[in-house]
mmCIF file of C-alpha atoms and ligand atoms in Angstrom:
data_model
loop_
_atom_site.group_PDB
_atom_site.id
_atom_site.type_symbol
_atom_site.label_atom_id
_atom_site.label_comp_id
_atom_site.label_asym_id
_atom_site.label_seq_id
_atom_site.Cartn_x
_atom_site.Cartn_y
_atom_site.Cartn_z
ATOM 1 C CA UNK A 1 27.965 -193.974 -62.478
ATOM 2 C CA UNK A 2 25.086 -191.937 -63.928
ATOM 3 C CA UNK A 3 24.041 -192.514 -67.126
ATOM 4 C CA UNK A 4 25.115 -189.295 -68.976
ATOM 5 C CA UNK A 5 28.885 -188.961 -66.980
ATOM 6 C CA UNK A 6 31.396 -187.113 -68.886
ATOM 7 C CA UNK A 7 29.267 -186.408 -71.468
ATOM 8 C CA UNK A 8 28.572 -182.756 -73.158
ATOM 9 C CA UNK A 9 24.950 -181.783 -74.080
ATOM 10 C CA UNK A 10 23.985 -178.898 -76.164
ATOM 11 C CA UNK A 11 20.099 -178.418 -76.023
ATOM 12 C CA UNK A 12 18.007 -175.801 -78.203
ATOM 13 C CA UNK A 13 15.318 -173.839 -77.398
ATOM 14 C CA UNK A 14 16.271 -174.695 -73.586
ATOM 15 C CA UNK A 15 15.028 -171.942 -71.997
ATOM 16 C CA UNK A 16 11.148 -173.915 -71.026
ATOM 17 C CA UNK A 17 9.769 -176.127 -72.471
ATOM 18 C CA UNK A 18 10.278 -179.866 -73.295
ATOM 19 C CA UNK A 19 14.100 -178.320 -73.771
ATOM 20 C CA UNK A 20 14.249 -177.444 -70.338
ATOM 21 C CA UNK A 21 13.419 -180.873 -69.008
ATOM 22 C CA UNK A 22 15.236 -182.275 -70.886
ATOM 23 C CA UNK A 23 18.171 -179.579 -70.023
ATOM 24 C CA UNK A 24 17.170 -180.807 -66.342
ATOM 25 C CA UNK A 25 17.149 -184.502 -67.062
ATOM 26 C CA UNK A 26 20.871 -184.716 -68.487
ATOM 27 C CA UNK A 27 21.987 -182.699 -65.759
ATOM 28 C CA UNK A 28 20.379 -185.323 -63.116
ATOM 29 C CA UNK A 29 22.004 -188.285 -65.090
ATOM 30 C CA UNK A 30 25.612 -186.760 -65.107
ATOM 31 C CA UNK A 31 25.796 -184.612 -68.271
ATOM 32 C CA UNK A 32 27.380 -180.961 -68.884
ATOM 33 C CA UNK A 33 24.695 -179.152 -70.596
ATOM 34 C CA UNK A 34 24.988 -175.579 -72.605
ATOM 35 C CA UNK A 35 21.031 -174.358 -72.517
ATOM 36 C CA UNK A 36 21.149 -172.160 -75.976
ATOM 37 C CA UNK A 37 18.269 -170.213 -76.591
ATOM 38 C CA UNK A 38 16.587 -166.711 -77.682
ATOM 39 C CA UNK A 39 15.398 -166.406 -74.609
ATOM 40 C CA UNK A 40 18.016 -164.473 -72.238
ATOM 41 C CA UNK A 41 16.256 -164.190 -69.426
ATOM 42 C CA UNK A 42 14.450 -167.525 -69.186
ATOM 43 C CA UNK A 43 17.599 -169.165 -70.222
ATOM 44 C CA UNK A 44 19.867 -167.479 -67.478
ATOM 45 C CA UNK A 45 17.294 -168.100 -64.487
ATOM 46 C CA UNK A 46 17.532 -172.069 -65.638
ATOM 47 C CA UNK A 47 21.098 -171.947 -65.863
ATOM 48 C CA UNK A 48 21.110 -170.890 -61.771
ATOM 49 C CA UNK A 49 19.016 -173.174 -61.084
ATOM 50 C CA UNK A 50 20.665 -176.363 -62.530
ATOM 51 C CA UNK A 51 23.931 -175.154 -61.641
ATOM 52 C CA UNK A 52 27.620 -174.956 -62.457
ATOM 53 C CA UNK A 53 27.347 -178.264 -64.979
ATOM 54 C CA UNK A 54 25.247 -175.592 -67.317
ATOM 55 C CA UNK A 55 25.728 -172.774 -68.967
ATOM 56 C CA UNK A 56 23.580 -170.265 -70.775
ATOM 57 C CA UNK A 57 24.107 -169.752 -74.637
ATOM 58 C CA UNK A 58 22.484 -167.174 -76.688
ATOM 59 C CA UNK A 59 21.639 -169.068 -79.767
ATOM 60 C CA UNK A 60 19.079 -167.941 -82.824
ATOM 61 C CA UNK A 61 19.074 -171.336 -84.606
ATOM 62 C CA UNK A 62 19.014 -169.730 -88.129
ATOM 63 C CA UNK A 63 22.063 -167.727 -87.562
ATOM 64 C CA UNK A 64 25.658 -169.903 -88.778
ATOM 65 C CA UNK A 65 27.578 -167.541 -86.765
ATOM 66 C CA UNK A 66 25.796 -168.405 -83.619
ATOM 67 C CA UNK A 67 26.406 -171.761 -84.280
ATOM 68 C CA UNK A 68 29.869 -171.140 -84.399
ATOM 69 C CA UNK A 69 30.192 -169.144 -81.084
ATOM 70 C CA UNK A 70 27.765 -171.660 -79.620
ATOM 71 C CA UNK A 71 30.025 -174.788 -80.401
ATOM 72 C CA UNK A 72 33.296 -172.928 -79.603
ATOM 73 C CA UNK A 73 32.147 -171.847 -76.118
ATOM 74 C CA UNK A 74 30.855 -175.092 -75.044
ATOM 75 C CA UNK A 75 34.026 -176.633 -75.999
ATOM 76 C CA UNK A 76 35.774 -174.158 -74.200
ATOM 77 C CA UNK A 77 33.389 -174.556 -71.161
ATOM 78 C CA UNK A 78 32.857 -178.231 -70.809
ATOM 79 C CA UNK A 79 34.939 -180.022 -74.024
ATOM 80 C CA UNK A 80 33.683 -181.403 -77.366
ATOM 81 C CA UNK A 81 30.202 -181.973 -78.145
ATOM 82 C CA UNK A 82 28.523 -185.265 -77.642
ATOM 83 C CA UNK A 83 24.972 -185.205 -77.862
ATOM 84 C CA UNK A 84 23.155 -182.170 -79.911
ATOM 85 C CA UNK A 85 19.789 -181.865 -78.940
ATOM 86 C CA UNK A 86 17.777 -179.538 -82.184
ATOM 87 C CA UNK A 87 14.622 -178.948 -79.599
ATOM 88 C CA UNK A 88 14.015 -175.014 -80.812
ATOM 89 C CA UNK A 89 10.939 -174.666 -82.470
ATOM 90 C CA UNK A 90 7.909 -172.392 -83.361
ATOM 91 C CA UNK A 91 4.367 -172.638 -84.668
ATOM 92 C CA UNK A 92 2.200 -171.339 -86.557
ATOM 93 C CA UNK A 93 -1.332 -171.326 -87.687
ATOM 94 C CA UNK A 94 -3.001 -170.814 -91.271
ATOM 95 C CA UNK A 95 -4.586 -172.248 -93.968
ATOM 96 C CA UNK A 96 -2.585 -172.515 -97.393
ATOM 97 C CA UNK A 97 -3.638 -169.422 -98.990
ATOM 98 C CA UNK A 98 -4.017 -167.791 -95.857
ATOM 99 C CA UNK A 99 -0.303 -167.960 -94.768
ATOM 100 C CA UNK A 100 1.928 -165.162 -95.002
ATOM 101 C CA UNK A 101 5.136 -166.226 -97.503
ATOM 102 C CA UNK A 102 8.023 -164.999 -94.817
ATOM 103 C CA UNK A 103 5.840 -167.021 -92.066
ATOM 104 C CA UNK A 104 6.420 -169.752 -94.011
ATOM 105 C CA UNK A 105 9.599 -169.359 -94.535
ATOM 106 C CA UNK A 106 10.216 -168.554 -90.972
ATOM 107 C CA UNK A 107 8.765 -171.845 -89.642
ATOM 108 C CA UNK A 108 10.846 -173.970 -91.941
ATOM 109 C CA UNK A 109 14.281 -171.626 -91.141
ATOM 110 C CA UNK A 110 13.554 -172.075 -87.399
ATOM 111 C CA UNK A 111 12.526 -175.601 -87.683
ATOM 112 C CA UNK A 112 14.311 -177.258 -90.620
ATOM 113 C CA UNK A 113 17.308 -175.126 -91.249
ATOM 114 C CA UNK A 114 17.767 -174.501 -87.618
ATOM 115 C CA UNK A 115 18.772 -178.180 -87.457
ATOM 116 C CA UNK A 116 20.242 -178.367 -90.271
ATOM 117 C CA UNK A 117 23.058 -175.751 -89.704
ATOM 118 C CA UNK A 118 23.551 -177.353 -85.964
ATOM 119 C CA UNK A 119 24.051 -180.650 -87.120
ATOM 120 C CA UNK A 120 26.754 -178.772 -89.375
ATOM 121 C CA UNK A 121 28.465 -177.108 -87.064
ATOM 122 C CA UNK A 122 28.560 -179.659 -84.001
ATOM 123 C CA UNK A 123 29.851 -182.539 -85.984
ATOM 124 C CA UNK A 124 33.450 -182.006 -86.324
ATOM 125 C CA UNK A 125 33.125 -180.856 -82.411
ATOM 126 C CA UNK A 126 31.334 -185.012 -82.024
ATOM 127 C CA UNK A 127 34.209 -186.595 -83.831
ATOM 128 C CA UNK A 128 36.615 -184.259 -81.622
ATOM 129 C CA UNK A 129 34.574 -186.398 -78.817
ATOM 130 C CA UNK A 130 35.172 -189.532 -80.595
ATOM 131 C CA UNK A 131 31.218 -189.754 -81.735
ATOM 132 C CA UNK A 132 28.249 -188.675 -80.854
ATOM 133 C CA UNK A 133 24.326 -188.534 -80.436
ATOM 134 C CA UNK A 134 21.739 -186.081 -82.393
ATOM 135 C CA UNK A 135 18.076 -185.643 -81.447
ATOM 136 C CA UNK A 136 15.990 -183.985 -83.479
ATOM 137 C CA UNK A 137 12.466 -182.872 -82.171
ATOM 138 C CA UNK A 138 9.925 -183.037 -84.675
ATOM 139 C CA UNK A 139 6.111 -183.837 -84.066
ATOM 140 C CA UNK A 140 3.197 -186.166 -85.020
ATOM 141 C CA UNK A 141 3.220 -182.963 -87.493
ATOM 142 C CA UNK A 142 6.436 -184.912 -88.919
ATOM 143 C CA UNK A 143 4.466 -187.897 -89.612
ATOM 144 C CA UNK A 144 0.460 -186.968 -90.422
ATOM 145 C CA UNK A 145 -1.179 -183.880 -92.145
ATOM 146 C CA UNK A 146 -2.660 -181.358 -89.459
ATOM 147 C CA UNK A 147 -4.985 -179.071 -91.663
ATOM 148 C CA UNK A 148 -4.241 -175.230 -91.016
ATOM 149 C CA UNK A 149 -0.505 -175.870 -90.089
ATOM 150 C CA UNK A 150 1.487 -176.242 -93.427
ATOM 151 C CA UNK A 151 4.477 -174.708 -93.005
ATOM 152 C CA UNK A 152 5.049 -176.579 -89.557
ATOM 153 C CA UNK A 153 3.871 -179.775 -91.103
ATOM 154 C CA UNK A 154 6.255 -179.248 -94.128
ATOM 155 C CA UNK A 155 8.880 -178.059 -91.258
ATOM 156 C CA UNK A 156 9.133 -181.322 -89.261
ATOM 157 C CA UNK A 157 8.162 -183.741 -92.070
ATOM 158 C CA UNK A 158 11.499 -181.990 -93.612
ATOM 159 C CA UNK A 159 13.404 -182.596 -90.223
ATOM 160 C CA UNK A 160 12.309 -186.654 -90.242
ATOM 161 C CA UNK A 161 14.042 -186.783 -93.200
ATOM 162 C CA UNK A 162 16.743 -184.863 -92.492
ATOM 163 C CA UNK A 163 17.314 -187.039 -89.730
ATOM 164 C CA UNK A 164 17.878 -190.271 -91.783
ATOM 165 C CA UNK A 165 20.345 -188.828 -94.214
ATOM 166 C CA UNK A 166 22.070 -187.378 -91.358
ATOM 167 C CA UNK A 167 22.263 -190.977 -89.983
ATOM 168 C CA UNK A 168 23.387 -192.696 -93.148
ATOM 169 C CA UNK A 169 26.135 -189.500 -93.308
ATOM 170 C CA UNK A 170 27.287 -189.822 -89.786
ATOM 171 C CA UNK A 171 26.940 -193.399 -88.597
ATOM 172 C CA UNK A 172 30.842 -194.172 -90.038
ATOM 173 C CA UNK A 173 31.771 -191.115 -87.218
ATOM 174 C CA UNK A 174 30.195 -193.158 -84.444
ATOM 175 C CA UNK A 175 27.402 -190.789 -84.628
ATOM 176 C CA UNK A 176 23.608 -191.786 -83.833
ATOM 177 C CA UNK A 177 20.571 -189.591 -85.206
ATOM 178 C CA UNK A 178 16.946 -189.939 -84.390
ATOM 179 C CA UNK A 179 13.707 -188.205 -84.502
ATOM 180 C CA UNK A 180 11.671 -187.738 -81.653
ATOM 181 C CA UNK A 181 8.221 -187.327 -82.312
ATOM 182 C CA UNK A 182 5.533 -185.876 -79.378
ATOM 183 C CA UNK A 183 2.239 -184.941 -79.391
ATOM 184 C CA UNK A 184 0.742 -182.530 -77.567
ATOM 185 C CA UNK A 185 2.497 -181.601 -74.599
ATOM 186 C CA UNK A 186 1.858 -178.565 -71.790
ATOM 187 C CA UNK A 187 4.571 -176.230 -72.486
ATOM 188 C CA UNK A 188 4.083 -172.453 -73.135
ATOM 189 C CA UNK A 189 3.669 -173.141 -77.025
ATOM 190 C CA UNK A 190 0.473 -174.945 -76.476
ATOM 191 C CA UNK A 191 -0.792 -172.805 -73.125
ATOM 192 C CA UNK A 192 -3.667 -171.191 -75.381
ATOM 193 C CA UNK A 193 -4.612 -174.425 -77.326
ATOM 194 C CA UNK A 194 -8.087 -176.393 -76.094
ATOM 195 C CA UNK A 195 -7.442 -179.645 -73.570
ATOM 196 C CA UNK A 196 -9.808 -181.038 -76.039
ATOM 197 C CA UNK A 197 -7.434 -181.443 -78.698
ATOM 198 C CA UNK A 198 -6.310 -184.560 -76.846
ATOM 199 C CA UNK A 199 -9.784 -185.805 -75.710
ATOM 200 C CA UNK A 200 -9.777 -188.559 -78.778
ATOM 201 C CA UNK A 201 -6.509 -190.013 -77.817
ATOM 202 C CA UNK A 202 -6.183 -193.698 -76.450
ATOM 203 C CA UNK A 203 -4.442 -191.978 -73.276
ATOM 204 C CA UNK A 204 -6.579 -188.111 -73.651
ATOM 205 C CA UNK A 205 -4.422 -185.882 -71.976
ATOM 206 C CA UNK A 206 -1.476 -184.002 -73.054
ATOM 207 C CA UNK A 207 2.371 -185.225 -72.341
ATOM 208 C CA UNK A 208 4.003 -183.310 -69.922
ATOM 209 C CA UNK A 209 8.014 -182.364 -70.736
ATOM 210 C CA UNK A 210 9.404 -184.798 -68.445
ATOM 211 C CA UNK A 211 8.334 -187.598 -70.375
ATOM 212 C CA UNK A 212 9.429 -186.398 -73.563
ATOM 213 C CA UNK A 213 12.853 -185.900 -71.512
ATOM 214 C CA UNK A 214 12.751 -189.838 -70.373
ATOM 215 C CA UNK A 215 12.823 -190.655 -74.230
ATOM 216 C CA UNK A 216 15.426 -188.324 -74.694
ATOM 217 C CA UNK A 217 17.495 -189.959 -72.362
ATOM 218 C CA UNK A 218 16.679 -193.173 -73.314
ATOM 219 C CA UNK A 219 17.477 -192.491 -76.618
ATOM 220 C CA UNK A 220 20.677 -190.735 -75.835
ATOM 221 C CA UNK A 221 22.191 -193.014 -73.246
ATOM 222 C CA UNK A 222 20.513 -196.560 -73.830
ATOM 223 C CA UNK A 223 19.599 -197.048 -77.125
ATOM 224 C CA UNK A 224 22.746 -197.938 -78.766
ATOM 225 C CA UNK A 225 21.291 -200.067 -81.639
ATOM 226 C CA UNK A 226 18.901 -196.641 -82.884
ATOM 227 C CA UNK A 227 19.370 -194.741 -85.853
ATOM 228 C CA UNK A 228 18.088 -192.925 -88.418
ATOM 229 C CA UNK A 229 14.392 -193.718 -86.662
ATOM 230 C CA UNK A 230 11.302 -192.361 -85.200
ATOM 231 C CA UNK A 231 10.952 -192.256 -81.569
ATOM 232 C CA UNK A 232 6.521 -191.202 -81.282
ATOM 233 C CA UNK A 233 5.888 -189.970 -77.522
ATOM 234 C CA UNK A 234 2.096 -189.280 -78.781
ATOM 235 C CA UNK A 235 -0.640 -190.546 -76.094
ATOM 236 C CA UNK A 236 -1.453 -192.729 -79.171
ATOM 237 C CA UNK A 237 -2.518 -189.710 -81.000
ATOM 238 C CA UNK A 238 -1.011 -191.536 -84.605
ATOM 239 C CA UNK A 239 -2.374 -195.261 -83.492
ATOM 240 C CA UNK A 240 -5.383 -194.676 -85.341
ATOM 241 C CA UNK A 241 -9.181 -193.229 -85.689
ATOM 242 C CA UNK A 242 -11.964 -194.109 -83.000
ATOM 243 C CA UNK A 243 -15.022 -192.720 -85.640
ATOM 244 C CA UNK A 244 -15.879 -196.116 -87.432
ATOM 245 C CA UNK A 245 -15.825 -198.069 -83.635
ATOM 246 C CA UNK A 246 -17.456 -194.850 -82.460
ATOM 247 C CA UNK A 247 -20.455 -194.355 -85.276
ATOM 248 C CA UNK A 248 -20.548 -198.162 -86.675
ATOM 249 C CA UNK A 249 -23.345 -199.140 -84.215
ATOM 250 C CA UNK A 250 -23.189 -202.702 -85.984
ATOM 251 C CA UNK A 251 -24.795 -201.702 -89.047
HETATM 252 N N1 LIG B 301 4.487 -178.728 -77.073
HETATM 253 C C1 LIG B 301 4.026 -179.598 -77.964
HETATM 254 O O1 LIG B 301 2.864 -180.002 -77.917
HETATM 255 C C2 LIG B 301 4.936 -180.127 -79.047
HETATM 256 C C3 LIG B 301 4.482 -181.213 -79.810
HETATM 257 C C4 LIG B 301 5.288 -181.719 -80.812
HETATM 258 C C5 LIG B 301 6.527 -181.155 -81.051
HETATM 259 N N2 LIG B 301 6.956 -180.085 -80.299
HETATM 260 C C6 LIG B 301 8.249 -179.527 -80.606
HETATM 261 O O2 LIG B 301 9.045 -179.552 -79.435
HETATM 262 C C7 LIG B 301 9.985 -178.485 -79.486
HETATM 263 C C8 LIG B 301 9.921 -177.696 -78.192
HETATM 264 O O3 LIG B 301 8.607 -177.180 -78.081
HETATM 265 P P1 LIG B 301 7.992 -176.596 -76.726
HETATM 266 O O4 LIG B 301 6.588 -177.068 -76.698
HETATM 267 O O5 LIG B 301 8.893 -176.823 -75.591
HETATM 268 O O6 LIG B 301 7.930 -175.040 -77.155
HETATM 269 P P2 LIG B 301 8.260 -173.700 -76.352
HETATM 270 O O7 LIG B 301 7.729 -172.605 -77.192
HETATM 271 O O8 LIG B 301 7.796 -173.822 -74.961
HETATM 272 O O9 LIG B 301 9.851 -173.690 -76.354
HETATM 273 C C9 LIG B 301 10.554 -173.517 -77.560
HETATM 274 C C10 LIG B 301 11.869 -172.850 -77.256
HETATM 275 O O10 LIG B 301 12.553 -172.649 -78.494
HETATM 276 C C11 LIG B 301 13.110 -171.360 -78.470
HETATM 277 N N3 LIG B 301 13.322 -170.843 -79.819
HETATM 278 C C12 LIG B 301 12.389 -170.476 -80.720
HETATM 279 N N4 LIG B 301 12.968 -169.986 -81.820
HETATM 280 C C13 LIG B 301 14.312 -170.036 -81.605
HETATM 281 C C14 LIG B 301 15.434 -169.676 -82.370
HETATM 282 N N5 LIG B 301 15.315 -169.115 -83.590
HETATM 283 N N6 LIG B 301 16.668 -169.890 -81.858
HETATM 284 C C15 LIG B 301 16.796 -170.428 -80.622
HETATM 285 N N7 LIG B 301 15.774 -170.789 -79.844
HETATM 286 C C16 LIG B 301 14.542 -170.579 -80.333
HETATM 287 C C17 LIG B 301 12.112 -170.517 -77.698
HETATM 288 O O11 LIG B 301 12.708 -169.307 -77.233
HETATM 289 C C18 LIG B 301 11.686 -171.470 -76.595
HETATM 290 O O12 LIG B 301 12.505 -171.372 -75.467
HETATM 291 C C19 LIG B 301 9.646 -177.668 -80.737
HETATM 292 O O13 LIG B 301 10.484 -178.046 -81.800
HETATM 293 C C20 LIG B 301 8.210 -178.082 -81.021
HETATM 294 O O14 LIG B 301 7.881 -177.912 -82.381
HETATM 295 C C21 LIG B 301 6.187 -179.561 -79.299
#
């Protein structure tokens, strides 16, 4: 038996991207996943690729009536809810008084209510399934300061936390929640951004999607004793600063 049989995935932003591997890994390991996303086009050509255990959502995170449809269809389609993967996400650059005020508020409706409003509207559809696991995607942005990236620091520094009330909340339902936290990893969001930005790391290169999807699965199938906690999938980007080893010289 494969590890995700008879189990219903919904995965956001799973168009590309770290949510389509991770769309693709379920699918390997057994599960019925509904790809929701923005992206029509992207989203559809996935959906023929992976096959009849997927279907193609149209989902805008921010929207509750989405959510709605979204939920109701893939109970329809493959039966109640048992893992909700919040993957969607967008970023943006700019210092603090540089930022526009509706970009800000973008990033944290996208990234922060987004979630929020999922996790709303998918758990009476995980109790319907008799419990449940939630991923949230944040970042190393959800657990250091990045200058020139406030609102998406603010964004997935709100969704860590989110994540362990959500826990506390749920865990009575039989209902896991944990925060997965990459660093830089090659998916369209960071195509324009400099390899360099990984150079310093303890392993410098970025992640690719597929490992974030291992954790996910890991964290969705195996790790039954998880909640409420960080999962870091970083290259050892947070493990600490090279510059004293690097400049110290012994003086
Ligand atoms: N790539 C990285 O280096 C990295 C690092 C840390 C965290 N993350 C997080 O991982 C997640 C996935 O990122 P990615 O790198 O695959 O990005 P991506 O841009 O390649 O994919 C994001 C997906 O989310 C979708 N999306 C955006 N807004 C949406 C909305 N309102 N409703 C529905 N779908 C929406 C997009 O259409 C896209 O398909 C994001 O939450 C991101 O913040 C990425």
């Amino acid at each position: 038996m494969k590890a995700l049989s008879g189990r219903t995935a919904l995965v956001t932003g799973g168009a590309r991207g770290i949510g389509a591997a991770i769309a693709h890994t379920f699918v390997d390991e057994g599960a019925r996943v509904v790809i929701a996303d923005l992206l029509e086009e992207e989203g559809r050509a996935l959906q023929e690729k992976l096959g009849d255990a997927t279907r193609f959502q149209k989902l805008d995170v921010t929207n509750d009536v989405d959510w709605a449809t979204a939920v109701s269809e893939t109970e329809q389609a493959f039966g109640p809810v048992s893992v909700l993967v919040n993957n969607a996400g967008i970023v943006e650059f700019g210092s603090m008084e540089e930022t526009d005020p509706q970009v800000f508020q973008r990033v944290i409706a996208v990234n922060l209510y987004g979630p929020w409003l999922g996790i709303r509207a998918s758990v009476p559809s995980m109790r319907r399934a008799g419990g449940g696991v939630i991923l949230n995607v944040s970042s190393t942005a959800g657990l250091m300061g990045y200058a020139n990236l406030g609102a998406y620091v603010a964004s997935k520094w709100g969704l860590r936390g989110l994540t362990k009330t959500a826990a506390l909340e749920l865990a009575a339902s039989g209902i896991r929640v944990c925060s997965l936290h990459p660093g830089p990893i090659a998916t369209p969001m960071t195509a324009g951004m400099d390899a360099s930005i990984a150079a310093d790391q303890p392993i410098p290169r970025f992640g690719t999607p597929e490992e974030v999807a291992a954790m996910a699965l890991f964290l969705t199938a195996d790790a039954t004793y998880s909640t409420g906690s960080e999962f870091v999938i970083d290259g050892g980007a947070t493990t600490g600063s090279m510059v004293l080893a690097q400049r110290g010289d012994g003086d």
